[in-house]
Amino acid sequence: MCEHNLTLDGELEVCIQTSLGSREQKKLMSKVMSRDVLHYRKLTDVSLDDKDKPRDPPPCIDLESLAKGNNTVMPLFADAFTASVSVDVRTPSRKSSRNKEEPLVSSTGVVKYGGSLVDIGKLIQQLEKSENARSNTEEKLKELQKELLSSKEEAKKSYERCSKLNKELKSTNSNLKSMEEELQKAIEDNNVYQRALNQIKVVIRPLVAGVDLDEEDFPMKEIKDNSKVKSEPLENGTFE
């Protein structure tokens, strides 16, 4: 249902699309309206009682004139249509040889091509927009390529730096390992020497138990003099 108050009478007449006059349309609408409500199904549907009644045959429709559409009525396409008709009448043999996709040019910038209407101005605008978009895309692509090259160079430098650091790390690890081995060997040698010194100390401690061997008690000068005295022979030809 359609509310009559929300729609103008003229809009209803356009929606119905009949060839009747305005009075006849209003009279027809008054039959299907009740309380400002339009029951449009009464205009489109057929009642069960009238369904089996004989009807008049539908009028014969000229498909050729229907296929022409509004080209013969609208002044925009009237010149192009008449020109095409005159060409077809004068030279019927050329119709088969002419390309079916050949457009009919008019002075308004609208072309009939492939059974559809093409606006040349809009096409040019779209082409310009697409061309601008393409140029912008190419510029962005060039910038991205430059950034990609710079990124590749930086990545290459970083890889070389990383390789160098890895080599230095390996050499440092090898040096550290060798130093650890040397340190371990030095510790072992130190332990050996320490044990030897301890053994020597144990051996010589009873021999020098009553002798104080501190350097303060034996100055270097006295030690040298004693060494000279000890080196002199005695009268009997022996040493002290």
Short mmCIF file of N, CA and C in Angstrom, two decimals, residues 76-194:
data_model
loop_
_atom_site.label_atom_id
_atom_site.label_comp_id
_atom_site.label_asym_id
_atom_site.label_seq_id
_atom_site.Cartn_x
_atom_site.Cartn_y
_atom_site.Cartn_z
N LEU A 76 18.62 15.33 -29.79
CA LEU A 76 20.06 15.13 -29.66
C LEU A 76 20.57 14.08 -30.63
N PHE A 77 19.74 13.05 -30.87
CA PHE A 77 20.16 11.94 -31.73
C PHE A 77 19.38 11.90 -33.04
N ALA A 78 18.54 12.89 -33.28
CA ALA A 78 17.73 12.85 -34.49
C ALA A 78 18.59 13.01 -35.73
N ASP A 79 19.59 13.93 -35.68
CA ASP A 79 20.45 14.16 -36.84
C ASP A 79 21.28 12.92 -37.16
N ALA A 80 21.84 12.32 -36.14
CA ALA A 80 22.65 11.13 -36.37
C ALA A 80 21.81 9.98 -36.89
N PHE A 81 20.57 9.85 -36.37
CA PHE A 81 19.71 8.76 -36.82
C PHE A 81 19.28 8.96 -38.26
N THR A 82 18.89 10.19 -38.62
CA THR A 82 18.48 10.45 -40.00
C THR A 82 19.65 10.28 -40.96
N ALA A 83 20.86 10.69 -40.52
CA ALA A 83 22.02 10.52 -41.39
C ALA A 83 22.32 9.06 -41.62
N SER A 84 22.21 8.25 -40.58
CA SER A 84 22.48 6.82 -40.74
C SER A 84 21.42 6.16 -41.61
N VAL A 85 20.16 6.60 -41.47
CA VAL A 85 19.09 6.04 -42.29
C VAL A 85 19.28 6.40 -43.75
N SER A 86 19.67 7.65 -44.03
CA SER A 86 19.88 8.07 -45.42
C SER A 86 21.04 7.32 -46.04
N VAL A 87 22.09 7.10 -45.28
CA VAL A 87 23.22 6.35 -45.81
C VAL A 87 22.83 4.91 -46.10
N ASP A 88 22.01 4.31 -45.23
CA ASP A 88 21.59 2.93 -45.45
C ASP A 88 20.67 2.83 -46.66
N VAL A 89 19.84 3.85 -46.92
CA VAL A 89 18.92 3.80 -48.05
C VAL A 89 19.66 4.01 -49.36
N ARG A 90 20.62 4.94 -49.38
CA ARG A 90 21.32 5.23 -50.63
C ARG A 90 22.30 4.12 -50.98
N THR A 91 23.01 3.64 -50.03
CA THR A 91 24.02 2.60 -50.30
C THR A 91 23.74 1.40 -49.42
N PRO A 92 22.77 0.55 -49.83
CA PRO A 92 22.48 -0.63 -49.01
C PRO A 92 23.58 -1.66 -49.04
N SER A 93 24.40 -1.65 -50.11
CA SER A 93 25.46 -2.65 -50.20
C SER A 93 26.61 -2.35 -49.24
N ARG A 94 26.77 -1.08 -48.85
CA ARG A 94 27.86 -0.72 -47.95
C ARG A 94 27.56 -1.06 -46.50
N LYS A 95 26.32 -1.34 -46.20
CA LYS A 95 25.94 -1.63 -44.82
C LYS A 95 26.63 -2.89 -44.31
N SER A 96 26.75 -3.88 -45.20
CA SER A 96 27.39 -5.11 -44.78
C SER A 96 28.89 -4.96 -44.66
N SER A 97 29.48 -4.08 -45.52
CA SER A 97 30.92 -3.90 -45.49
C SER A 97 31.37 -2.96 -44.38
N ARG A 98 30.47 -2.09 -43.89
CA ARG A 98 30.86 -1.15 -42.84
C ARG A 98 31.01 -1.88 -41.51
N ASN A 99 31.95 -1.47 -40.77
CA ASN A 99 32.17 -2.10 -39.46
C ASN A 99 31.00 -1.83 -38.54
N LYS A 100 30.57 -2.86 -37.81
CA LYS A 100 29.43 -2.70 -36.92
C LYS A 100 29.77 -1.82 -35.72
N GLU A 101 31.04 -1.71 -35.40
CA GLU A 101 31.44 -0.93 -34.25
C GLU A 101 31.78 0.50 -34.60
N GLU A 102 31.49 0.96 -35.85
CA GLU A 102 31.82 2.32 -36.25
C GLU A 102 30.90 3.30 -35.54
N PRO A 103 31.40 4.27 -34.81
CA PRO A 103 30.54 5.19 -34.06
C PRO A 103 29.94 6.26 -34.95
N LEU A 104 28.81 6.80 -34.49
CA LEU A 104 28.16 7.93 -35.14
C LEU A 104 28.47 9.17 -34.33
N VAL A 105 29.21 10.12 -34.94
CA VAL A 105 29.68 11.29 -34.23
C VAL A 105 28.64 12.39 -34.33
N SER A 106 28.40 13.07 -33.22
CA SER A 106 27.49 14.21 -33.20
C SER A 106 28.24 15.43 -32.70
N SER A 107 27.65 16.59 -32.89
CA SER A 107 28.30 17.84 -32.48
C SER A 107 28.26 18.06 -30.98
N THR A 108 27.52 17.27 -30.25
CA THR A 108 27.39 17.44 -28.80
C THR A 108 28.46 16.69 -28.01
N GLY A 109 29.33 15.94 -28.67
CA GLY A 109 30.37 15.19 -27.97
C GLY A 109 29.93 13.83 -27.50
N VAL A 110 28.73 13.40 -27.89
CA VAL A 110 28.21 12.08 -27.51
C VAL A 110 28.26 11.19 -28.73
N VAL A 111 28.76 9.98 -28.57
CA VAL A 111 28.96 9.05 -29.68
C VAL A 111 28.20 7.77 -29.37
N LYS A 112 27.59 7.24 -30.40
CA LYS A 112 26.92 5.95 -30.30
C LYS A 112 27.90 4.88 -30.76
N TYR A 113 28.28 4.01 -29.85
CA TYR A 113 29.30 3.01 -30.15
C TYR A 113 28.90 1.68 -29.53
N GLY A 114 28.82 0.66 -30.35
CA GLY A 114 28.50 -0.67 -29.85
C GLY A 114 27.13 -0.76 -29.22
N GLY A 115 26.18 0.01 -29.69
CA GLY A 115 24.83 -0.03 -29.13
C GLY A 115 24.66 0.76 -27.86
N SER A 116 25.66 1.51 -27.44
CA SER A 116 25.58 2.33 -26.24
C SER A 116 26.09 3.73 -26.54
N LEU A 117 25.74 4.67 -25.69
CA LEU A 117 26.13 6.06 -25.86
C LEU A 117 27.38 6.33 -25.05
N VAL A 118 28.33 6.99 -25.67
CA VAL A 118 29.61 7.28 -25.05
C VAL A 118 29.84 8.78 -25.06
N ASP A 119 30.13 9.34 -23.88
CA ASP A 119 30.43 10.77 -23.76
C ASP A 119 31.94 10.94 -23.90
N ILE A 120 32.35 11.62 -24.98
CA ILE A 120 33.77 11.78 -25.25
C ILE A 120 34.44 12.64 -24.18
N GLY A 121 33.73 13.70 -23.73
CA GLY A 121 34.30 14.57 -22.72
C GLY A 121 34.61 13.84 -21.43
N LYS A 122 33.66 13.01 -20.99
CA LYS A 122 33.89 12.25 -19.76
C LYS A 122 35.02 11.24 -19.94
N LEU A 123 35.06 10.65 -21.15
CA LEU A 123 36.15 9.71 -21.41
C LEU A 123 37.51 10.40 -21.34
N ILE A 124 37.58 11.62 -21.90
CA ILE A 124 38.84 12.37 -21.86
C ILE A 124 39.22 12.71 -20.42
N GLN A 125 38.21 13.13 -19.62
CA GLN A 125 38.48 13.42 -18.21
C GLN A 125 38.97 12.18 -17.47
N GLN A 126 38.30 11.06 -17.71
CA GLN A 126 38.73 9.82 -17.07
C GLN A 126 40.14 9.42 -17.51
N LEU A 127 40.42 9.66 -18.81
CA LEU A 127 41.75 9.35 -19.31
C LEU A 127 42.81 10.24 -18.66
N GLU A 128 42.49 11.53 -18.51
CA GLU A 128 43.43 12.43 -17.84
C GLU A 128 43.65 12.02 -16.39
N LYS A 129 42.55 11.67 -15.70
CA LYS A 129 42.69 11.23 -14.31
C LYS A 129 43.55 9.97 -14.21
N SER A 130 43.27 9.03 -15.11
CA SER A 130 44.06 7.79 -15.08
C SER A 130 45.52 8.05 -15.43
N GLU A 131 45.75 9.03 -16.36
CA GLU A 131 47.12 9.36 -16.72
C GLU A 131 47.85 10.01 -15.54
N ASN A 132 47.15 10.92 -14.84
CA ASN A 132 47.75 11.53 -13.65
C ASN A 132 48.03 10.49 -12.57
N ALA A 133 47.06 9.60 -12.38
CA ALA A 133 47.26 8.54 -11.39
C ALA A 133 48.43 7.64 -11.78
N ARG A 134 48.54 7.36 -13.08
CA ARG A 134 49.65 6.52 -13.54
C ARG A 134 50.99 7.21 -13.32
N SER A 135 51.07 8.53 -13.66
CA SER A 135 52.32 9.26 -13.45
C SER A 135 52.69 9.32 -11.96
N ASN A 136 51.67 9.56 -11.11
CA ASN A 136 51.94 9.59 -9.67
C ASN A 136 52.41 8.22 -9.17
N THR A 137 51.78 7.18 -9.71
CA THR A 137 52.19 5.83 -9.31
C THR A 137 53.61 5.53 -9.75
N GLU A 138 53.97 5.98 -10.96
CA GLU A 138 55.34 5.76 -11.44
C GLU A 138 56.35 6.51 -10.58
N GLU A 139 56.01 7.76 -10.20
CA GLU A 139 56.92 8.52 -9.34
C GLU A 139 57.10 7.83 -7.98
N LYS A 140 55.97 7.38 -7.41
CA LYS A 140 56.07 6.67 -6.14
C LYS A 140 56.87 5.38 -6.28
N LEU A 141 56.68 4.72 -7.44
CA LEU A 141 57.43 3.48 -7.68
C LEU A 141 58.93 3.76 -7.77
N LYS A 142 59.29 4.88 -8.44
CA LYS A 142 60.70 5.24 -8.52
C LYS A 142 61.28 5.53 -7.14
N GLU A 143 60.51 6.27 -6.34
CA GLU A 143 60.97 6.56 -4.97
C GLU A 143 61.14 5.28 -4.16
N LEU A 144 60.17 4.38 -4.32
CA LEU A 144 60.27 3.11 -3.60
C LEU A 144 61.47 2.28 -4.07
N GLN A 145 61.76 2.35 -5.38
CA GLN A 145 62.92 1.64 -5.89
C GLN A 145 64.22 2.22 -5.33
N LYS A 146 64.27 3.58 -5.24
CA LYS A 146 65.45 4.20 -4.64
C LYS A 146 65.60 3.78 -3.18
N GLU A 147 64.50 3.81 -2.45
CA GLU A 147 64.55 3.39 -1.05
C GLU A 147 64.96 1.92 -0.94
N LEU A 148 64.48 1.11 -1.89
CA LEU A 148 64.86 -0.31 -1.86
C LEU A 148 66.35 -0.49 -2.11
N LEU A 149 66.90 0.29 -3.08
CA LEU A 149 68.34 0.20 -3.34
C LEU A 149 69.15 0.64 -2.12
N SER A 150 68.74 1.77 -1.52
CA SER A 150 69.45 2.22 -0.32
C SER A 150 69.35 1.20 0.81
N SER A 151 68.17 0.60 0.94
CA SER A 151 68.00 -0.43 1.98
C SER A 151 68.87 -1.65 1.70
N LYS A 152 68.99 -2.01 0.41
CA LYS A 152 69.86 -3.13 0.05
C LYS A 152 71.31 -2.82 0.38
N GLU A 153 71.74 -1.56 0.06
CA GLU A 153 73.12 -1.18 0.37
C GLU A 153 73.37 -1.21 1.88
N GLU A 154 72.43 -0.66 2.65
CA GLU A 154 72.58 -0.69 4.10
C GLU A 154 72.60 -2.12 4.63
N ALA A 155 71.74 -2.96 4.05
CA ALA A 155 71.72 -4.36 4.48
C ALA A 155 73.04 -5.05 4.14
N LYS A 156 73.61 -4.70 2.97
CA LYS A 156 74.89 -5.29 2.58
C LYS A 156 75.99 -4.86 3.54
N LYS A 157 76.00 -3.54 3.86
CA LYS A 157 77.01 -3.05 4.81
C LYS A 157 76.84 -3.70 6.18
N SER A 158 75.60 -3.82 6.60
CA SER A 158 75.34 -4.46 7.90
C SER A 158 75.78 -5.91 7.90
N TYR A 159 75.55 -6.60 6.75
CA TYR A 159 75.98 -8.00 6.66
C TYR A 159 77.50 -8.11 6.71
N GLU A 160 78.18 -7.20 6.00
CA GLU A 160 79.64 -7.22 6.03
C GLU A 160 80.15 -6.92 7.44
N ARG A 161 79.53 -5.93 8.10
CA ARG A 161 79.94 -5.61 9.47
C ARG A 161 79.69 -6.79 10.40
N CYS A 162 78.56 -7.44 10.20
CA CYS A 162 78.24 -8.61 11.03
C CYS A 162 79.23 -9.74 10.79
N SER A 163 79.60 -9.94 9.51
CA SER A 163 80.59 -10.99 9.21
C SER A 163 81.93 -10.67 9.85
N LYS A 164 82.32 -9.38 9.78
CA LYS A 164 83.59 -8.98 10.40
C LYS A 164 83.56 -9.20 11.91
N LEU A 165 82.45 -8.83 12.52
CA LEU A 165 82.33 -9.03 13.97
C LEU A 165 82.33 -10.51 14.33
N ASN A 166 81.72 -11.33 13.47
CA ASN A 166 81.73 -12.78 13.73
C ASN A 166 83.15 -13.33 13.66
N LYS A 167 83.92 -12.85 12.67
CA LYS A 167 85.31 -13.30 12.56
C LYS A 167 86.12 -12.86 13.79
N GLU A 168 85.92 -11.60 14.19
CA GLU A 168 86.62 -11.12 15.38
C GLU A 168 86.21 -11.91 16.62
N LEU A 169 84.93 -12.23 16.69
CA LEU A 169 84.47 -13.01 17.84
C LEU A 169 85.08 -14.40 17.84
N LYS A 170 85.17 -15.01 16.65
CA LYS A 170 85.80 -16.33 16.58
C LYS A 170 87.26 -16.27 16.99
N SER A 171 87.98 -15.24 16.46
CA SER A 171 89.40 -15.12 16.83
C SER A 171 89.56 -14.85 18.33
N THR A 172 88.67 -14.02 18.87
CA THR A 172 88.72 -13.74 20.31
C THR A 172 88.45 -15.00 21.12
N ASN A 173 87.48 -15.78 20.66
CA ASN A 173 87.18 -17.04 21.36
C ASN A 173 88.36 -18.00 21.32
N SER A 174 89.01 -18.06 20.13
CA SER A 174 90.18 -18.95 20.02
C SER A 174 91.31 -18.46 20.92
N ASN A 175 91.53 -17.12 20.95
CA ASN A 175 92.57 -16.58 21.83
C ASN A 175 92.23 -16.84 23.30
N LEU A 176 90.96 -16.66 23.62
CA LEU A 176 90.54 -16.91 24.99
C LEU A 176 90.74 -18.37 25.37
N LYS A 177 90.45 -19.24 24.42
CA LYS A 177 90.64 -20.67 24.70
C LYS A 177 92.11 -20.99 24.92
N SER A 178 92.98 -20.43 24.04
CA SER A 178 94.42 -20.68 24.20
C SER A 178 94.94 -20.09 25.52
N MET A 179 94.43 -18.88 25.87
CA MET A 179 94.85 -18.28 27.14
C MET A 179 94.37 -19.10 28.33
N GLU A 180 93.17 -19.65 28.22
CA GLU A 180 92.68 -20.52 29.29
C GLU A 180 93.54 -21.76 29.42
N GLU A 181 93.96 -22.31 28.26
CA GLU A 181 94.84 -23.47 28.31
C GLU A 181 96.18 -23.12 28.95
N GLU A 182 96.74 -21.94 28.56
CA GLU A 182 98.01 -21.51 29.14
C GLU A 182 97.86 -21.28 30.64
N LEU A 183 96.73 -20.66 31.03
CA LEU A 183 96.50 -20.42 32.45
C LEU A 183 96.39 -21.74 33.22
N GLN A 184 95.69 -22.69 32.63
CA GLN A 184 95.57 -23.99 33.28
C GLN A 184 96.93 -24.67 33.42
N LYS A 185 97.75 -24.55 32.37
CA LYS A 185 99.10 -25.13 32.42
C LYS A 185 99.95 -24.42 33.46
N ALA A 186 99.82 -23.07 33.52
CA ALA A 186 100.59 -22.33 34.53
C ALA A 186 100.16 -22.71 35.94
N ILE A 187 98.86 -22.93 36.13
CA ILE A 187 98.38 -23.35 37.45
C ILE A 187 98.93 -24.72 37.81
N GLU A 188 98.95 -25.62 36.83
CA GLU A 188 99.51 -26.95 37.09
C GLU A 188 100.99 -26.87 37.42
N ASP A 189 101.76 -26.05 36.64
CA ASP A 189 103.19 -25.88 36.93
C ASP A 189 103.41 -25.27 38.31
N ASN A 190 102.56 -24.30 38.63
CA ASN A 190 102.67 -23.66 39.95
C ASN A 190 102.45 -24.68 41.07
N ASN A 191 101.48 -25.55 40.86
CA ASN A 191 101.23 -26.59 41.86
C ASN A 191 102.42 -27.53 42.00
N VAL A 192 103.01 -27.85 40.83
CA VAL A 192 104.19 -28.73 40.86
C VAL A 192 105.33 -28.07 41.62
N TYR A 193 105.59 -26.79 41.28
CA TYR A 193 106.68 -26.07 41.96
C TYR A 193 106.40 -25.91 43.45
N GLN A 194 105.14 -25.68 43.77
CA GLN A 194 104.77 -25.51 45.18
C GLN A 194 105.00 -26.81 45.95
#
